[in-house]
mmCIF file of C-alpha atoms in Angstrom:
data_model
loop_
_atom_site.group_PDB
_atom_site.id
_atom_site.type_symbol
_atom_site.label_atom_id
_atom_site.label_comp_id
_atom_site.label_asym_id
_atom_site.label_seq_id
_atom_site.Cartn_x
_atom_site.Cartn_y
_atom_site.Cartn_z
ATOM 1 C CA UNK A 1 -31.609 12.420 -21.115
ATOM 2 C CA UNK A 2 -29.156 10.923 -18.704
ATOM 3 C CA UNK A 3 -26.424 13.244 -18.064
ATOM 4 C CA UNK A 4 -23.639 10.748 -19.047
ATOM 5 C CA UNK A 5 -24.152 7.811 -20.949
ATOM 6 C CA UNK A 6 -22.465 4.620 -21.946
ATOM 7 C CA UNK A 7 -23.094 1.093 -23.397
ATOM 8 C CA UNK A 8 -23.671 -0.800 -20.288
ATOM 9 C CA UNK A 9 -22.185 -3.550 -22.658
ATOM 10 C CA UNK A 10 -20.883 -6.334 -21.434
ATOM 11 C CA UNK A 11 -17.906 -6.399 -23.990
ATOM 12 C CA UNK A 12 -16.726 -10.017 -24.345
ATOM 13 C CA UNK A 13 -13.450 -10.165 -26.244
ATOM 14 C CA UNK A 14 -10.375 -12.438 -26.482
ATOM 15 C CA UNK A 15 -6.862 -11.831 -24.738
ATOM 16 C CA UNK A 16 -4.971 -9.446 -27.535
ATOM 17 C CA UNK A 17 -7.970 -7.905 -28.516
ATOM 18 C CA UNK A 18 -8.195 -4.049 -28.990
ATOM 19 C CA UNK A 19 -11.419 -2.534 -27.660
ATOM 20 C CA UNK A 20 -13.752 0.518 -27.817
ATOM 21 C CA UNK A 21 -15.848 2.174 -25.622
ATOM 22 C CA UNK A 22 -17.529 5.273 -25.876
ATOM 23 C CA UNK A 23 -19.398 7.826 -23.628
ATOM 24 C CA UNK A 24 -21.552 10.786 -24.639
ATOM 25 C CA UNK A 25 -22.408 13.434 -22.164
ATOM 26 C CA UNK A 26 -25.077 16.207 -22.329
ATOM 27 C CA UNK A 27 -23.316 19.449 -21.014
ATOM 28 C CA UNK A 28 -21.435 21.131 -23.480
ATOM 29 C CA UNK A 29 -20.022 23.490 -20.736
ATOM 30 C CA UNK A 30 -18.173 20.431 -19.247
ATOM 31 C CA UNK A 31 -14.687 20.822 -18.635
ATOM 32 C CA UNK A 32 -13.075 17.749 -17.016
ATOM 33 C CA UNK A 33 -13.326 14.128 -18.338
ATOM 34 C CA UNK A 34 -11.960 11.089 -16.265
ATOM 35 C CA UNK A 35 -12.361 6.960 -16.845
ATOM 36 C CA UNK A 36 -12.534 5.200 -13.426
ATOM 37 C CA UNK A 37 -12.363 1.438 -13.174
ATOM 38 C CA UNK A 38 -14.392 -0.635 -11.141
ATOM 39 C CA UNK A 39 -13.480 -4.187 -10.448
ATOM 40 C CA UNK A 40 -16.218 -6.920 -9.273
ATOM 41 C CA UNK A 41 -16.960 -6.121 -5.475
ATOM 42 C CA UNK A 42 -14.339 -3.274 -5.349
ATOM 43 C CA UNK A 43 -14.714 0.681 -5.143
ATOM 44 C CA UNK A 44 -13.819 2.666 -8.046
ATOM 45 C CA UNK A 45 -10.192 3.785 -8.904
ATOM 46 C CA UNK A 46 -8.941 6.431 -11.464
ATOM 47 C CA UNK A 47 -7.854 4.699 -15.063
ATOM 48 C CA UNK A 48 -6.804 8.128 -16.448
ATOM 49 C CA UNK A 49 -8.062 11.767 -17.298
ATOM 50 C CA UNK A 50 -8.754 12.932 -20.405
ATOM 51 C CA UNK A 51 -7.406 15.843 -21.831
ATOM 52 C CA UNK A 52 -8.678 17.862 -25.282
ATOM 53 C CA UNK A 53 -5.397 16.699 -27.208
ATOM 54 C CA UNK A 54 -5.914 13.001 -26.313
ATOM 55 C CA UNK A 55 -3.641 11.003 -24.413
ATOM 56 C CA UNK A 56 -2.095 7.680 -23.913
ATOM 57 C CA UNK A 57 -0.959 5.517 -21.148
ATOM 58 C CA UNK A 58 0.666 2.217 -22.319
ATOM 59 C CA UNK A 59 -2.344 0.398 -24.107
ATOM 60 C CA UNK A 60 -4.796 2.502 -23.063
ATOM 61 C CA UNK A 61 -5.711 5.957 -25.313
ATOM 62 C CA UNK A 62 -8.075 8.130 -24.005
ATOM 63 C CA UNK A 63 -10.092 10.847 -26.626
ATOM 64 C CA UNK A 64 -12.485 13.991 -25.759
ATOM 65 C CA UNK A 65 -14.756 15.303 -28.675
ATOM 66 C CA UNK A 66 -16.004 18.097 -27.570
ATOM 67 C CA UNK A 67 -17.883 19.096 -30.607
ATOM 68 C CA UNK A 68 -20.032 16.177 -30.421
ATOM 69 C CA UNK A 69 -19.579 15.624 -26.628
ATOM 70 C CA UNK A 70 -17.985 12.286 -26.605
ATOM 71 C CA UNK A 71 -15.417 10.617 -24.715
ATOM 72 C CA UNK A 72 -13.731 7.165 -26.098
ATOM 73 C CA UNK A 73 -11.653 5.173 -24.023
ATOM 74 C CA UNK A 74 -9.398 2.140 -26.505
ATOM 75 C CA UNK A 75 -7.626 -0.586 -25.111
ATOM 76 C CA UNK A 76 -4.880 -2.444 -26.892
ATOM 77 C CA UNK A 77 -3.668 -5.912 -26.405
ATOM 78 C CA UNK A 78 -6.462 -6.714 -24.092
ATOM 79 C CA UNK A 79 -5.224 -8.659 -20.839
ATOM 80 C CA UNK A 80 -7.691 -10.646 -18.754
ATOM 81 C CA UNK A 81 -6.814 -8.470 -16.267
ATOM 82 C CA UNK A 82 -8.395 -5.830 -17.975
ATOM 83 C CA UNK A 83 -11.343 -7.522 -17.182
ATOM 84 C CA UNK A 84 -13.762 -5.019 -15.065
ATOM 85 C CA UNK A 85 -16.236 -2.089 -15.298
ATOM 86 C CA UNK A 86 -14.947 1.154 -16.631
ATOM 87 C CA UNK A 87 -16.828 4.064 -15.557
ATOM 88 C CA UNK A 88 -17.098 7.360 -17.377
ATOM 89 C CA UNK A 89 -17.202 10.384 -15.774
ATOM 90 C CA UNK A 90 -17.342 14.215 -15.706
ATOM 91 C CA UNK A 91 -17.032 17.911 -14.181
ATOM 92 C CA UNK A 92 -20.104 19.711 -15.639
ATOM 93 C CA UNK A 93 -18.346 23.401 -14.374
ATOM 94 C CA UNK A 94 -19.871 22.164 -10.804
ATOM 95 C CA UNK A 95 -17.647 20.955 -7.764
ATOM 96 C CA UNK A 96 -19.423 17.181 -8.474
ATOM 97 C CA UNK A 97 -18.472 14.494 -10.595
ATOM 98 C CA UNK A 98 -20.814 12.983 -12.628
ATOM 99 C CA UNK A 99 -20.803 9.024 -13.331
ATOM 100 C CA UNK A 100 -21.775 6.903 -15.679
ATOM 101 C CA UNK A 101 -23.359 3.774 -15.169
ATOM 102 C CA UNK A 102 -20.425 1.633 -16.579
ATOM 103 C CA UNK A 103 -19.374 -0.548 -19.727
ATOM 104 C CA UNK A 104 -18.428 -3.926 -18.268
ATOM 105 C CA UNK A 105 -15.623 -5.529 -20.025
ATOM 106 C CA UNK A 106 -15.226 -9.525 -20.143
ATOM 107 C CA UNK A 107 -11.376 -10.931 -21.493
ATOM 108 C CA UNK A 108 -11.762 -14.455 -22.005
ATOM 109 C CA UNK A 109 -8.508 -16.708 -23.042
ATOM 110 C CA UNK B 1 -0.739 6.287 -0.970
ATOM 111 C CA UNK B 2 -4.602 7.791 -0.055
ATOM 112 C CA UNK B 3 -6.466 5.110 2.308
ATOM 113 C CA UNK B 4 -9.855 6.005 2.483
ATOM 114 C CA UNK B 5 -11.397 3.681 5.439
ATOM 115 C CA UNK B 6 -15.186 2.796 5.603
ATOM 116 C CA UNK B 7 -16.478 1.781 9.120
ATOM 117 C CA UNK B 8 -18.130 -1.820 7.631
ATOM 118 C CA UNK B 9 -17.825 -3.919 5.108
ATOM 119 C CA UNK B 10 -21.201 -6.136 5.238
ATOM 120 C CA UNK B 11 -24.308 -4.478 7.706
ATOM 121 C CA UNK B 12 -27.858 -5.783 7.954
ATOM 122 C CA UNK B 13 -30.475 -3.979 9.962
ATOM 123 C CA UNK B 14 -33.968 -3.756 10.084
ATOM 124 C CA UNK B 15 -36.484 -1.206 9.022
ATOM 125 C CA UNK B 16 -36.923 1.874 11.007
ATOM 126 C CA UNK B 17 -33.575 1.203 12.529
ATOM 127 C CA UNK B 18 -31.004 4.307 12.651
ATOM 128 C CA UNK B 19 -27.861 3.425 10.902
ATOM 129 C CA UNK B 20 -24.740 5.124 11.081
ATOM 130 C CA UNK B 21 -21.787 4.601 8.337
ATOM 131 C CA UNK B 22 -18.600 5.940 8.558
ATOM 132 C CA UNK B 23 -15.836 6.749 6.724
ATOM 133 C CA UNK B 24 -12.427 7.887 7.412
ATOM 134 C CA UNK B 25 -9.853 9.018 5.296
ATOM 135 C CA UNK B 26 -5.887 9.913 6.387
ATOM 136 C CA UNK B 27 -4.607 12.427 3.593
ATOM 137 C CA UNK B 28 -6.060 15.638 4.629
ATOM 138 C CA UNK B 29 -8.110 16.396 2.011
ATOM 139 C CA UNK B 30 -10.853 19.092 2.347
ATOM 140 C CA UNK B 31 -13.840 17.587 -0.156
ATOM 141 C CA UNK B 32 -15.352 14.386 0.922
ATOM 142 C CA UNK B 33 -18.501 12.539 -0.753
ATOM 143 C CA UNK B 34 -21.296 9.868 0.161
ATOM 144 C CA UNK B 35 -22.290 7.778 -3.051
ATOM 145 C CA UNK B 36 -24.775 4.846 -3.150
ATOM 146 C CA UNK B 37 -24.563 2.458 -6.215
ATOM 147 C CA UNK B 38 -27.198 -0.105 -7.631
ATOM 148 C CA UNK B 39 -27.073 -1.919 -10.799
ATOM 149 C CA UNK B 40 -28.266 0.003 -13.839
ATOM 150 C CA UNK B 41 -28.031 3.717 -11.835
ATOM 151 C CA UNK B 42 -24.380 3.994 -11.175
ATOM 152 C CA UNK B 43 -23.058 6.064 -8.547
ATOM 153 C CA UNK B 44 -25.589 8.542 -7.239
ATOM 154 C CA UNK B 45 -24.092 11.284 -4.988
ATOM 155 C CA UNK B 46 -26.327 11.954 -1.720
ATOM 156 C CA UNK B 47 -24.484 14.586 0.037
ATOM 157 C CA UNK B 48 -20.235 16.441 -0.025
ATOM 158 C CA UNK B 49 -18.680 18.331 2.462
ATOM 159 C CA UNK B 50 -16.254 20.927 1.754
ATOM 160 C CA UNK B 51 -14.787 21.303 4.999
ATOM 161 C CA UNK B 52 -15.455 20.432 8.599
ATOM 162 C CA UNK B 53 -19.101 21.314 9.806
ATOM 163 C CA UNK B 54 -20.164 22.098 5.641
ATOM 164 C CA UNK B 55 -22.075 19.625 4.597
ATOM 165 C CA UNK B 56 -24.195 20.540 0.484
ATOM 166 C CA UNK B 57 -26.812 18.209 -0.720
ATOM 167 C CA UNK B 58 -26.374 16.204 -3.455
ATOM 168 C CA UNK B 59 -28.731 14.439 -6.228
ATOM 169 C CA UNK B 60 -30.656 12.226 -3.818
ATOM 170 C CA UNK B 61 -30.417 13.617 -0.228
ATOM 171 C CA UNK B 62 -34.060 12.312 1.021
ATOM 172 C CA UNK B 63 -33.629 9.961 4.240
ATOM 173 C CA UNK B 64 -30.175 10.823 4.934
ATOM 174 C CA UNK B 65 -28.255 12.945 6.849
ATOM 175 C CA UNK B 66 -24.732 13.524 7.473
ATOM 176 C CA UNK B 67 -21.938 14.909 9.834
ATOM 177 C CA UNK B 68 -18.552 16.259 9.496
ATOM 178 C CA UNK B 69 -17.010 17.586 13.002
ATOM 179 C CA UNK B 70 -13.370 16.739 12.332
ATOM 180 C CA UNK B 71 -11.931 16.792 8.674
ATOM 181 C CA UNK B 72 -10.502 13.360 8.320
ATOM 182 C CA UNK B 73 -14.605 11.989 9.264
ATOM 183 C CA UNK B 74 -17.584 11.778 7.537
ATOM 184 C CA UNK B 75 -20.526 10.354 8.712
ATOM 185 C CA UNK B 76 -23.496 9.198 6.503
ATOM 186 C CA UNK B 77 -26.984 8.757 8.907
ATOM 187 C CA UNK B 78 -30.529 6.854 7.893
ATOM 188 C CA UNK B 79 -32.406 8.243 10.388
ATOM 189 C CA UNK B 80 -34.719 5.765 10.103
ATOM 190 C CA UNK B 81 -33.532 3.159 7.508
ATOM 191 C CA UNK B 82 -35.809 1.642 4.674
ATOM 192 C CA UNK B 83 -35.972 -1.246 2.564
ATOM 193 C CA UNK B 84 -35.140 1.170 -0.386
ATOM 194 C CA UNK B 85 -32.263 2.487 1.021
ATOM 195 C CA UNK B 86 -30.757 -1.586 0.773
ATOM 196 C CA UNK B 87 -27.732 -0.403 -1.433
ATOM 197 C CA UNK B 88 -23.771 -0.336 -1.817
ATOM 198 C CA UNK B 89 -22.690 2.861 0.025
ATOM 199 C CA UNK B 90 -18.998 4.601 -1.308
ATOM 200 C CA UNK B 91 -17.281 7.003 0.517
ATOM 201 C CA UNK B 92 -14.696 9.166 -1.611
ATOM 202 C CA UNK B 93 -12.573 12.065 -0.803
ATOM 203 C CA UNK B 94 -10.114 14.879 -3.358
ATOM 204 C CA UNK B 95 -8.084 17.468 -2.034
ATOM 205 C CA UNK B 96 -8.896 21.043 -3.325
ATOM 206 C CA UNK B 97 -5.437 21.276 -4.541
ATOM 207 C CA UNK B 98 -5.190 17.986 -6.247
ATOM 208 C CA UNK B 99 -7.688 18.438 -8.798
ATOM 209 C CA UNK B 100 -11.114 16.859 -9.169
ATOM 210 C CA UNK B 101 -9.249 13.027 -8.694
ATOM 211 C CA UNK B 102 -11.869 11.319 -5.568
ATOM 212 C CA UNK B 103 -10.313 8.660 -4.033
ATOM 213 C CA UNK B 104 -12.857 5.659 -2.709
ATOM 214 C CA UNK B 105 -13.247 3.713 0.293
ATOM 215 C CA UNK B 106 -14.227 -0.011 0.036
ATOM 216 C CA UNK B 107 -17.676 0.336 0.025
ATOM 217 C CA UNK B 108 -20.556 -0.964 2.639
ATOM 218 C CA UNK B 109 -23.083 -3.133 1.556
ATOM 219 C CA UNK B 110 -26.165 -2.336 3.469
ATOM 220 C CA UNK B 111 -29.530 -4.373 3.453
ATOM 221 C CA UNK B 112 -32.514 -3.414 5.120
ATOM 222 C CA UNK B 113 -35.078 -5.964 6.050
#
């Protein structure tokens, strides 16, 4: 079992859309959760962490279940600009990140 | 803002060739990381450093080598490159104090005929 997993998708939704995705990881002793994005071509940059109470930041909302060891990542209002790869990733208690392969997102007019 | 510089953009060089890539970054962070990335494996880390001269292994190490001798450089070597080694190579670096954030260079696009 991969260590991190995600719906390699792709996601094809209209502008104003809301979207889902979700990640599952396999080490329950995990303790930090990030989304990256990764544009076409282009290296990976933070989206946002992910903290135990949930958080937001403008139309995105980022969620940790730990109990069943999932991470969801929902984005409101979807602008074509949204459209990219978003990469899932965590801290397994080790000084390495561990990535997910990517759910690639499609906004079309 | 973190700039984290990689040494080409585009390289193509032939089996059994030695290929250096480098990548620079201009914050002062301690931790610095070598990634490769092909479609349907993600990012795959291949070796970190921790601080000038440390250099860990990471997942897939095999045919590579690397070199730290000042703290803002870290050099990724194939000693003696492969047509399997034809990937997209990341650089990334995070500060010790900063939290686990990595920062990414542009990327270099290696092929290996």
């Amino acid at each position: 079992r991969k260590e991190v997993e995600q719906d390699p998708g792709p996601f094809n939704v209209p502008e104003g859309a809301t979207v889902a995705f979700n990640c599952t990881y396999s080490n329950s002793a995990s303790q930090s959760f990030f989304w990256y994005r990764q544009d076409c071509r282009k290296e990976p940059k933070l989206l946002m962490s992910v903290y135990s109470s949930g958080n937001e930041d403008g139309r995105f909302t980022a969620q940790l279940n730990r109990a069943s060891q999932y991470i969801s990542l929902l984005i409101r209002d979807s602008k074509l600009s949204d459209s990219a790869t978003y990469l899932c990733v965590v801290n397994p208690d080790t000084d390495k990140l561990i990535f997910g392969t990517g759910t690639r997102l499609q906004v079309f007019p | 803002d973190v700039k984290v510089t990689q040494s080409s953009r585009y390289l193509v060089k032939r089996t059994g060739e030695k290929v250096f890539l480098e990548c620079v970054q201009d914050m002062d962070h301690e931790n610095m990381f070598w990634y490769r990335q092909d479609p349907g494996l993600g990012l795959r880390l291949i070796y970190f450093s921790y601080d000038v001269k440390m250099k860990e292994k990471g997942d897939i190490p095999e045919g590579y080598s690397v070199s730290r001798e000042k703290k803002e450089r870290f050099s990724l070597i194939l000693e003696s490159a492969s047509t399997n080694q034809t990937s997209m190579y990341l650089c990334a670096s995070s500060s010790t104090s900063g939290g686990e954030t990595q920062y990414f260079g542009p990327g270099t696009r290696l092929l290996v005929l």
